[in-house]
Coordinates of C-alpha atoms in Angstrom, one line a residue:
Chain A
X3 CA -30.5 -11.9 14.0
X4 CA -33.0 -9.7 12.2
X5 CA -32.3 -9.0 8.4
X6 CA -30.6 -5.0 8.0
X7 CA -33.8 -4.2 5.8
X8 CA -36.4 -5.4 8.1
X9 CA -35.1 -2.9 10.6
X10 CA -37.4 0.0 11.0
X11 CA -34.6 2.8 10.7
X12 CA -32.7 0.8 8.3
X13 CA -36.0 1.4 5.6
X14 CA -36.2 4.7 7.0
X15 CA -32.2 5.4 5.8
X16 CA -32.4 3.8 2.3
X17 CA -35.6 5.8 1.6
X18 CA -33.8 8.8 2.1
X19 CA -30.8 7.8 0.8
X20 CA -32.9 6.0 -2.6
X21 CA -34.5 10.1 -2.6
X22 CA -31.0 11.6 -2.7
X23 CA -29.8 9.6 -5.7
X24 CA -33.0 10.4 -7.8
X25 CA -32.6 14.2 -7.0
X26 CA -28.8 14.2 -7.6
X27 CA -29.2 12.5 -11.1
X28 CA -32.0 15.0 -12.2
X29 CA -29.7 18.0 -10.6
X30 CA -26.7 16.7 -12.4
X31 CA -28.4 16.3 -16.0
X32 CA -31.3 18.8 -15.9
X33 CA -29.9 21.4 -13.5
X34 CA -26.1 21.7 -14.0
X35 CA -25.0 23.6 -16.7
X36 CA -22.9 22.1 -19.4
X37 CA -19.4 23.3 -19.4
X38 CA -18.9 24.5 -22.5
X39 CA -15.2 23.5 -23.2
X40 CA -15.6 19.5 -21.6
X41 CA -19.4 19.1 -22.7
X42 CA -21.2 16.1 -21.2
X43 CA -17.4 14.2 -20.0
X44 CA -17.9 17.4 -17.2
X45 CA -21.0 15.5 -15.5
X46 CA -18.5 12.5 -14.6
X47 CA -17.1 14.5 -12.1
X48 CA -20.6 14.8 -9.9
X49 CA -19.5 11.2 -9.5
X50 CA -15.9 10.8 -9.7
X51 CA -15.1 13.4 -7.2
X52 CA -17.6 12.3 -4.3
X53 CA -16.5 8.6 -5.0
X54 CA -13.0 9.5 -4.4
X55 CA -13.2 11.7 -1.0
X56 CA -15.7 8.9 -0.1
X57 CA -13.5 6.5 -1.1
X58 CA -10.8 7.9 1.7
X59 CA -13.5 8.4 4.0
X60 CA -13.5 4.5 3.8
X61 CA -10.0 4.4 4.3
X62 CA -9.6 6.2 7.3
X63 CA -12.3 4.2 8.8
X64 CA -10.3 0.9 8.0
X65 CA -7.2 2.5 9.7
X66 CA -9.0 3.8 12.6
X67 CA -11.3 0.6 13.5
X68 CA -7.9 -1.5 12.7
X69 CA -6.2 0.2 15.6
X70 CA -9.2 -0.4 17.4
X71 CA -9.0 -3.7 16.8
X72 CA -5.7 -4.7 17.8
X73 CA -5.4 -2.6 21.1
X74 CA -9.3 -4.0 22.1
X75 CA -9.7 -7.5 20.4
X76 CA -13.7 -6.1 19.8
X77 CA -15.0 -8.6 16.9
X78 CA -17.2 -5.4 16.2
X79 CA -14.3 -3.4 15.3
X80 CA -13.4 -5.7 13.1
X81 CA -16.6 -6.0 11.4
X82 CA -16.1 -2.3 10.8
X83 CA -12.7 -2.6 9.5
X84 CA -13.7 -5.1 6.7
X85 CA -16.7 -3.0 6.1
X86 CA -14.9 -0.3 5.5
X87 CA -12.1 -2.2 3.4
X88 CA -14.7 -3.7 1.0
X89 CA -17.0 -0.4 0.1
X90 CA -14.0 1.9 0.4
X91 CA -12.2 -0.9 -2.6
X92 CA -15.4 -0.7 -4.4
X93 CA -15.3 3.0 -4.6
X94 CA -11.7 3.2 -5.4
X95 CA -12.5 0.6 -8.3
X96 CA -15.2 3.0 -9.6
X97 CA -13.2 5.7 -9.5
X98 CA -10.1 3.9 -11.3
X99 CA -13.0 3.2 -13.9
X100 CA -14.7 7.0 -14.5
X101 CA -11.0 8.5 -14.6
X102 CA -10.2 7.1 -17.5
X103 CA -13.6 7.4 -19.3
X104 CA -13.4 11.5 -18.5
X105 CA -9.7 11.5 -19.8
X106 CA -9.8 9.5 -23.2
X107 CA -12.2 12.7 -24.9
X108 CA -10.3 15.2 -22.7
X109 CA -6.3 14.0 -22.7
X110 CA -7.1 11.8 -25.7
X111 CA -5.8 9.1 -23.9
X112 CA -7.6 6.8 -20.8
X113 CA -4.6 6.9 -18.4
X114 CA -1.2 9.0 -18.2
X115 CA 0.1 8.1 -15.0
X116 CA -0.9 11.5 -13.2
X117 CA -0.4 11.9 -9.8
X118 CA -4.0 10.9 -8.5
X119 CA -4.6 8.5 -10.4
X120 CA -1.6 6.4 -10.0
X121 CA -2.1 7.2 -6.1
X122 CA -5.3 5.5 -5.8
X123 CA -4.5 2.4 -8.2
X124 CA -1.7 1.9 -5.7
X125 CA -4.0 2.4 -3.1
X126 CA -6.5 -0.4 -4.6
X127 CA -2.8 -3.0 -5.0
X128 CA -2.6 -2.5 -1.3
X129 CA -6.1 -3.3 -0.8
X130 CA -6.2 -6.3 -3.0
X131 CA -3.3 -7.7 -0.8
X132 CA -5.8 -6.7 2.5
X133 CA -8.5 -9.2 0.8
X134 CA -5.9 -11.5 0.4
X135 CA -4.4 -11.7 3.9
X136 CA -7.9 -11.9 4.6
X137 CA -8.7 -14.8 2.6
X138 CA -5.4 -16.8 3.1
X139 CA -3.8 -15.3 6.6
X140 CA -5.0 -18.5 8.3
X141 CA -7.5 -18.7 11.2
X142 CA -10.5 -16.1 11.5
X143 CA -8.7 -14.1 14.2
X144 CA -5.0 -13.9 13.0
X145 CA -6.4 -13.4 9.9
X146 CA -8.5 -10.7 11.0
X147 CA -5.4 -9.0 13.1
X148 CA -3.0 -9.1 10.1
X149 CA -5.8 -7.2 8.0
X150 CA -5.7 -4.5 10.8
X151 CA -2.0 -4.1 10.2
X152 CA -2.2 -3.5 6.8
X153 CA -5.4 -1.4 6.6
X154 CA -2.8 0.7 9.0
X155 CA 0.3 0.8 7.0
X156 CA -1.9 1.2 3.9
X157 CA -3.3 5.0 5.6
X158 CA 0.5 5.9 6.6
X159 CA 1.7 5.2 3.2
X160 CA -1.3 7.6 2.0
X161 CA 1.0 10.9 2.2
X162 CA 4.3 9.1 1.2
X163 CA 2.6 7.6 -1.7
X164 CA 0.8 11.1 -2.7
X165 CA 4.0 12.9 -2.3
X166 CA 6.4 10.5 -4.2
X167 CA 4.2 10.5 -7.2
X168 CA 3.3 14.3 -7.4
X169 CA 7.2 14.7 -7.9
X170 CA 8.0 11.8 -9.6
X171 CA 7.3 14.0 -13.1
X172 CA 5.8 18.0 -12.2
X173 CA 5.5 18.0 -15.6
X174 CA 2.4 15.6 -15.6
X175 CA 0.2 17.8 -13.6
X176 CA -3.0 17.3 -15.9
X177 CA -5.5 16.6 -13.0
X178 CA -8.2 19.0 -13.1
X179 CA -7.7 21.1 -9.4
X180 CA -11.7 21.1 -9.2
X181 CA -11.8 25.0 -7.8
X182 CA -15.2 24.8 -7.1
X183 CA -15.5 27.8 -5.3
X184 CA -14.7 29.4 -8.5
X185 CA -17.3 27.2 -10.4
X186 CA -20.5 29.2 -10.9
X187 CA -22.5 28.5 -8.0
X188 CA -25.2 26.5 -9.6
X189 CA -22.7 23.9 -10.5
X190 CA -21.0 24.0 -7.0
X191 CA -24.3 23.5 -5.5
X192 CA -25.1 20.3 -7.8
X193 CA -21.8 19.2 -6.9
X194 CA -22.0 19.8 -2.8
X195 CA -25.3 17.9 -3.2
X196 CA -23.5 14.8 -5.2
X197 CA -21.2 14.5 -2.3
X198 CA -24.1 14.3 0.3
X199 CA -25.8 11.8 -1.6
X200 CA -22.7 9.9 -2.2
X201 CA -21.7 9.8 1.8
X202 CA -25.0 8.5 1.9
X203 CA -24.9 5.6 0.0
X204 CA -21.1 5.0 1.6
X205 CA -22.6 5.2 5.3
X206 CA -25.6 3.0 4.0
X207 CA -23.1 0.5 2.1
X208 CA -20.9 0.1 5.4
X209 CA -23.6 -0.2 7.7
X210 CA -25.4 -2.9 5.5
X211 CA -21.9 -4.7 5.1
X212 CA -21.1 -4.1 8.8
X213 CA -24.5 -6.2 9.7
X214 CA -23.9 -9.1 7.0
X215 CA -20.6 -9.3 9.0
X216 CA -21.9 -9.6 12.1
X217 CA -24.0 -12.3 10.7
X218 CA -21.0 -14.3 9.2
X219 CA -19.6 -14.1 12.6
X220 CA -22.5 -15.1 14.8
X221 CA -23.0 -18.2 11.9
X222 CA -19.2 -19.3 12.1
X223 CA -19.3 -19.1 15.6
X224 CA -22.3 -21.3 16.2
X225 CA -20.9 -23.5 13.8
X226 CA -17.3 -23.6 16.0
X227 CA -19.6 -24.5 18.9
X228 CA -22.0 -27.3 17.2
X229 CA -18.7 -28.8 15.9
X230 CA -16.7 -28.9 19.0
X231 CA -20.1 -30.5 20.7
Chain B
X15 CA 20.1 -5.4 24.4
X16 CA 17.8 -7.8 23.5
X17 CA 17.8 -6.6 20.2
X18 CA 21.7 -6.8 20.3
X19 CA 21.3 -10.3 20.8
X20 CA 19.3 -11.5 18.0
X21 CA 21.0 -9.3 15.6
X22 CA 24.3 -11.7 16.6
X23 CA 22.4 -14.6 16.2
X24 CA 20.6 -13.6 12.7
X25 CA 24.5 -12.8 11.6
X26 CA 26.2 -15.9 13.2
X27 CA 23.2 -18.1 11.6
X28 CA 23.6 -16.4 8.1
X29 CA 27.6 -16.7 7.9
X30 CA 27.2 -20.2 8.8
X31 CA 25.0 -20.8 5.9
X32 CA 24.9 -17.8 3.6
X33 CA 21.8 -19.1 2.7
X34 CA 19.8 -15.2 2.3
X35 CA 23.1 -13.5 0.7
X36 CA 23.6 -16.5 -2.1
X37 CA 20.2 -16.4 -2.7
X38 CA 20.3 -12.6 -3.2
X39 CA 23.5 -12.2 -4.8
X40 CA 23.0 -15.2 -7.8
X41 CA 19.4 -13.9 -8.2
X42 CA 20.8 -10.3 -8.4
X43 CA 23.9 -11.5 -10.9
X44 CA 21.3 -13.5 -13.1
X45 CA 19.1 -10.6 -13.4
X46 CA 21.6 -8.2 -14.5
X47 CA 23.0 -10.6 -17.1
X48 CA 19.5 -11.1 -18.6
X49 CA 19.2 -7.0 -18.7
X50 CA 22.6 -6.8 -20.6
X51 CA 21.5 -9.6 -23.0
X52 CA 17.9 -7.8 -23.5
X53 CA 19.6 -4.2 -23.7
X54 CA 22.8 -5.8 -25.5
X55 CA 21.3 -3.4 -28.7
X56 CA 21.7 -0.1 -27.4
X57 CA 23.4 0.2 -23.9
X58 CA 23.2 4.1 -23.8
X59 CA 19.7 4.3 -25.0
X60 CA 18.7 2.8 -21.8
X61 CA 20.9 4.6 -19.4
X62 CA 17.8 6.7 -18.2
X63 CA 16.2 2.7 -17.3
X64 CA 19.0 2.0 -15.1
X65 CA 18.4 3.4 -12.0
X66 CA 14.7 1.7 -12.6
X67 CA 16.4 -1.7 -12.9
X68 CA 19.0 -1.7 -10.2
X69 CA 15.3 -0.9 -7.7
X70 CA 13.6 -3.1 -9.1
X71 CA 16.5 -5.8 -9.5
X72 CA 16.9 -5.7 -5.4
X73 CA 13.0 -5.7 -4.5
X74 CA 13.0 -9.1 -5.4
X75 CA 16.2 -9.8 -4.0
X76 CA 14.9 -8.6 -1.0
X77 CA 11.3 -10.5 -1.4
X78 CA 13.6 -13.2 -1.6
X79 CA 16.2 -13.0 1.2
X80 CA 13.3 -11.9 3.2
X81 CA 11.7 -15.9 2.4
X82 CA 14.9 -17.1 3.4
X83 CA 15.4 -15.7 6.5
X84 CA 12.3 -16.6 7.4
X85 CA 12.0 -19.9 6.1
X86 CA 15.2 -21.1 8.7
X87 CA 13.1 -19.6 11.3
X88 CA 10.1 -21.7 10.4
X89 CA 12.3 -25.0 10.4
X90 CA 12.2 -26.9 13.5
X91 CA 9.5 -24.3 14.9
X92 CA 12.6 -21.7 16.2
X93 CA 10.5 -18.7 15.1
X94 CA 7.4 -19.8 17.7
X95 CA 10.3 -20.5 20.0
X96 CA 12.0 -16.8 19.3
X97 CA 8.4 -15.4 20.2
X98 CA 8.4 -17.1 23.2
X99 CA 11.5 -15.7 24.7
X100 CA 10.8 -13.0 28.2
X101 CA 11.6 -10.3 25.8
X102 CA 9.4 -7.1 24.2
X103 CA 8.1 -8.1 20.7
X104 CA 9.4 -4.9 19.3
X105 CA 13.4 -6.1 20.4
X106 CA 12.3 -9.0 18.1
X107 CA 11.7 -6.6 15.1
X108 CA 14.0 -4.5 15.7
X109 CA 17.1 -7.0 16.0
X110 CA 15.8 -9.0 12.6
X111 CA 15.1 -5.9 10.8
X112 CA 18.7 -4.4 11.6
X113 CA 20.6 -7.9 10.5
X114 CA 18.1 -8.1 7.7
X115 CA 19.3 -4.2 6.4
X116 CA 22.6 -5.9 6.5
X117 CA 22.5 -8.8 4.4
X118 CA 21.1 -6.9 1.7
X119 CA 23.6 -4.2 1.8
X120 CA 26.4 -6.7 1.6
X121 CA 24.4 -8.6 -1.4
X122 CA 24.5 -5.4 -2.8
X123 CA 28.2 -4.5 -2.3
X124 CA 29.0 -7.9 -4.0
X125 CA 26.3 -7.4 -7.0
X126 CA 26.3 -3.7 -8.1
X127 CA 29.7 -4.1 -9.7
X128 CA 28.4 -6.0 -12.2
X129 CA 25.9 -3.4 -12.8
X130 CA 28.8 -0.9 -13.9
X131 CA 30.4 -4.2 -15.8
X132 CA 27.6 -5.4 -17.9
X133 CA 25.1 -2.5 -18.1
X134 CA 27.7 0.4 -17.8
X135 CA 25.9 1.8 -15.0
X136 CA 28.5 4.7 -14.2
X137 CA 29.1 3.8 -10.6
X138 CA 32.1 5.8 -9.7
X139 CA 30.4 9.5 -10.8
X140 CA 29.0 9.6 -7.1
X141 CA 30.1 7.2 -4.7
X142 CA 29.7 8.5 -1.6
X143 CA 25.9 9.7 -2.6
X144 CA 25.3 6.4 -4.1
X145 CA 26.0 5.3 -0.8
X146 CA 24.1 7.3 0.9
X147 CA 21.0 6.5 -0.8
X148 CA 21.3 2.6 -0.3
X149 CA 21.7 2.8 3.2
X150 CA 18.8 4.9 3.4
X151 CA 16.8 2.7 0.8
X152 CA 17.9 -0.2 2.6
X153 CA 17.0 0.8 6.1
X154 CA 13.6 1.4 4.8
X155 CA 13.1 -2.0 2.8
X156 CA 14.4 -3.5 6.0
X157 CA 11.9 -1.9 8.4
X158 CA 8.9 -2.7 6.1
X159 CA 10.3 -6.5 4.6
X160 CA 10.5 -8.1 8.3
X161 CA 7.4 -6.4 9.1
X162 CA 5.6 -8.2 6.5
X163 CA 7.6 -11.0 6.4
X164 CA 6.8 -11.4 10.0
X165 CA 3.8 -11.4 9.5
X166 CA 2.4 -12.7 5.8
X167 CA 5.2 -15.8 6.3
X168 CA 3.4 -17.3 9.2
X169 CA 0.0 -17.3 6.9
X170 CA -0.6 -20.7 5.2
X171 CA -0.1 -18.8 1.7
X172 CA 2.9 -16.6 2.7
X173 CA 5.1 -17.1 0.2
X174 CA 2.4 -15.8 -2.5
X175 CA 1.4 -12.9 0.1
X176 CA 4.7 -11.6 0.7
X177 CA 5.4 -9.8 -2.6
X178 CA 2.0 -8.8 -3.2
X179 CA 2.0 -6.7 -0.1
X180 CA 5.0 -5.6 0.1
X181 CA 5.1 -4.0 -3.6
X182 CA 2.0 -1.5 -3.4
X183 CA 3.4 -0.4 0.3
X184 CA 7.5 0.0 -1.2
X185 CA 5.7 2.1 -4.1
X186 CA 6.9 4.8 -2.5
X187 CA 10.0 4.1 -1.6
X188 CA 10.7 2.5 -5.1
X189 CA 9.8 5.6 -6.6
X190 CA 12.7 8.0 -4.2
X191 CA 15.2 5.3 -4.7
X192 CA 15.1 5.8 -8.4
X193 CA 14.7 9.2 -8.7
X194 CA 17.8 9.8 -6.3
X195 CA 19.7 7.3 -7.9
X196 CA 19.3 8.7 -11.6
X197 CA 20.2 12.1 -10.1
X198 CA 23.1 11.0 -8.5
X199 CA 24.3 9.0 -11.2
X200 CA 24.0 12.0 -13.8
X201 CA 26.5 14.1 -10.9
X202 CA 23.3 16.8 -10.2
X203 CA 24.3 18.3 -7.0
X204 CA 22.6 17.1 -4.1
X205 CA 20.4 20.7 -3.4
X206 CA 18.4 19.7 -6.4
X207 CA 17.7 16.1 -5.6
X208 CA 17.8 16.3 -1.4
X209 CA 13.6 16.0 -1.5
X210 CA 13.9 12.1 -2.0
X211 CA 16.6 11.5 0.8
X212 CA 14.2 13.5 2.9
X213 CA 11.1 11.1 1.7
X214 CA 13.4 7.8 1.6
X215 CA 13.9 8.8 5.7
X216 CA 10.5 9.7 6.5
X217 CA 9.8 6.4 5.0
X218 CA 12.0 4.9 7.6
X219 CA 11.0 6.7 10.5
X220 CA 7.5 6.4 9.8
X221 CA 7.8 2.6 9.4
X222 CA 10.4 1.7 12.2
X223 CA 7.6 3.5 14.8
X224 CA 4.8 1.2 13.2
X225 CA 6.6 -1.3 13.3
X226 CA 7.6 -1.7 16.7
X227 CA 4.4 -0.7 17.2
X228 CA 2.7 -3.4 15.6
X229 CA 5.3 -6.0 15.8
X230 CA 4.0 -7.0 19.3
X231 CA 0.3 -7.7 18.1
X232 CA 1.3 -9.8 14.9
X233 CA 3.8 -12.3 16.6
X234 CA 1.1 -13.5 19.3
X235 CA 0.1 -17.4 18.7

């Protein structure tokens, strides 16, 4: 199997991709203007916010491959699913990080169980346990089916987990509602550009982690076979 | 009817041994004393914990009646025998989950008391919505415990797994349970506090269709 960079379109992506993040750092820090009331802790949110819808993009392509998976038995979809899991966990880790760097100079404190924020942790606690059932559910394939069944209880429990913790205290409703349409437009523009380039790197992140699993797959197969020879 | 059927026999087995209820009820009755020895300073400062507690208190008895069950199951391979029966998978899930929802009601009946006893939870203000919302917390643990159970207890490192997937995907649930509780222990009428008896069923709806659902595809060899 041929290596995911030596792949003629596979260059062609992360040149583009390697373009957008070069552009979106000199938009965010030369173009964007500074907010005046947040100062430079605004620009975390050319990250934090594309990482986060990206970070559910992810998500929903766990769930969805996951069903896939069990009703078709399709290694591939599998290979998506995990995919998915790994970058969509990554994400959700980065975005668990940049939160509380934006809040400790804003709410003077890194973490104040607000809505979102306890959402995705929770969100990342399921997905640890995913990695888990992967690593210790037993055999490649049961393993694989019980991570399907919890990527898809983990995208049900989405909405019940949003709307639990929005009412568990109204009062703590401190997460900035990111009305971008009534952002000036340059910063709206910097900011629709940030998401682009941040789908980008997600879609390149999957499909590189989609190919390295299809590797893993083809290696442990072969190996099944040498081994039962 | 199939469902029928193993319900009886998840009942029959359990009064025979009482092996899940013990287990639930002296976990539950030790945990309560060690909140009343912690909290022995100030009872009424941590009336506003309670509700908190009691939630917490029976997800682990759950965690743990939910090893039990499973466990006689495991012994002289009757679970792969169970799955191996002419029946639907779901009838399975559906029959385990129901006698599952009551065992740790009754380990409930048996332990709150002591709740009101040694914590002075006040468990007569609302009885019959006190009620209410363990059935419907119950039904929901049910539906979600067997499901995992089912499924993480078959894994060579179940016992670890079980907890640590359950919690995150209770979060919710844990969450309406307490808030419902607290208002129906403080005698709020129902009209203010009706949102998390509406989320607590959703929960339960949501996760009885998945899990029939996805019952069938986790119980194959």
């Amino acid at each position: 199997m041929q290596a995911f960079n030596s792949i003629r379109h596979n260059q062609l992506f992360l040149a583009v991709t390697l373009v957008a993040v070069i552009v979106n750092l000199w938009l965010i820090y030369r173009v964007a203007p500074v907010v005046s009331e947040q100062e430079m802790a605004q620009k975390i949110f050319y990250y934090h916010v594309p990482l986060a819808w990206n970070a559910l993009l992810a998500y929903l392509l766990v769930a969805v491959s996951g069903v896939a998976y069990l009703v078709t038995r399709q290694t591939r979809w599998d290979q998506w699913s995990l995919a998915g899991a790994e970058v969509g966990t990554l994400f959700a880790l980065l975005i668990l990080i940049t939160g509380p760097i934006w809040a400790t100079p804003i709410w003077g404190k890194p973490w104040s169980w607000e809505p979102r924020l306890t959402t995705m942790l929770v969100l990342f606690l399921i997905f640890v346990g995913y990695f888990m059932v992967r690593a210790f559910g037993g055999p490649y394939e049961r393993a694989s089916r019980y991570a399907a069944v919890i990527g898809i209880l983990a995208v049900i429990d989405i909405p019940l987990i949003l709307t639990a913790v929005t009412w568990w205290a109204p009062e703590v409703q401190s997460h900035p509602q990111m009305e971008m349409a009534q952002q000036s437009s340059s910063i709206l523009r910097v900011f629709l550009f940030s998401l682009f380039s941040f789908t980008l790197i997600l879609i390149y992140l999957i499909l590189f982690r989609r190919h390295v699993g299809a590797m893993e797959f083809r290696r442990l197969r072969g190996s099944e076979g040498t081994s039962d020879a | 009817m199939g469902s029928w059927t193993i319900f009886l026999k998840d009942l029959r087995l359990e009064l025979r041994t009482r092996e899940s209820l013990s287990a639930m009820v002296v976990f539950a009755a030790a945990v309560i004393l060690l909140f009343a020895f912690a909290f022995d300073a100030a009872p009424t400062r941590f009336r506003s914990f309670t509700p908190g507690l009691i939630w917490m208190t029976y997800f682990f008895a759950a965690v743990l009646g939910l090893l039990r069950t499973f466990g006689q199951e495991k012994e002289l391979e009757a679970y792969s025998l169970l799955l191996s029966a002419p029946v639907d998978r779901s009838t399975i899930y559906l029959g385990k989950a129901a006698a599952f929802f009551l065992f740790l009601l009754a380990a409930q009946i048996v332990s709150l008391p002591l709740f009101g006893l040694f914590l002075d939870v006040p468990l007569l203000a609302a009885p019959a919505a006190l009620a209410l919302i363990f059935v419907l917390a119950d039904l929901a643990i049910a539906a979600v415990g067997i499901l995992i159970a089912g499924m993480s207890l078959r894994s060579p490192a179940g016992e670890t797994l079980l907890p640590i997937l359950l919690f995150p995907l209770l979060t919710p649930l844990l969450i309406a349970a307490t808030k419902a509780t607290s208002a129906a222990l403080a005698r709020r009428p129902i009209s203010e506090w009706d949102f998390w008896l509406m989320l607590l069923t959703t929960f339960f709806f949501l996760f009885v269709l998945a899990g029939t659902f996805i019952f069938d595809y986790i119980s194959e060899q």
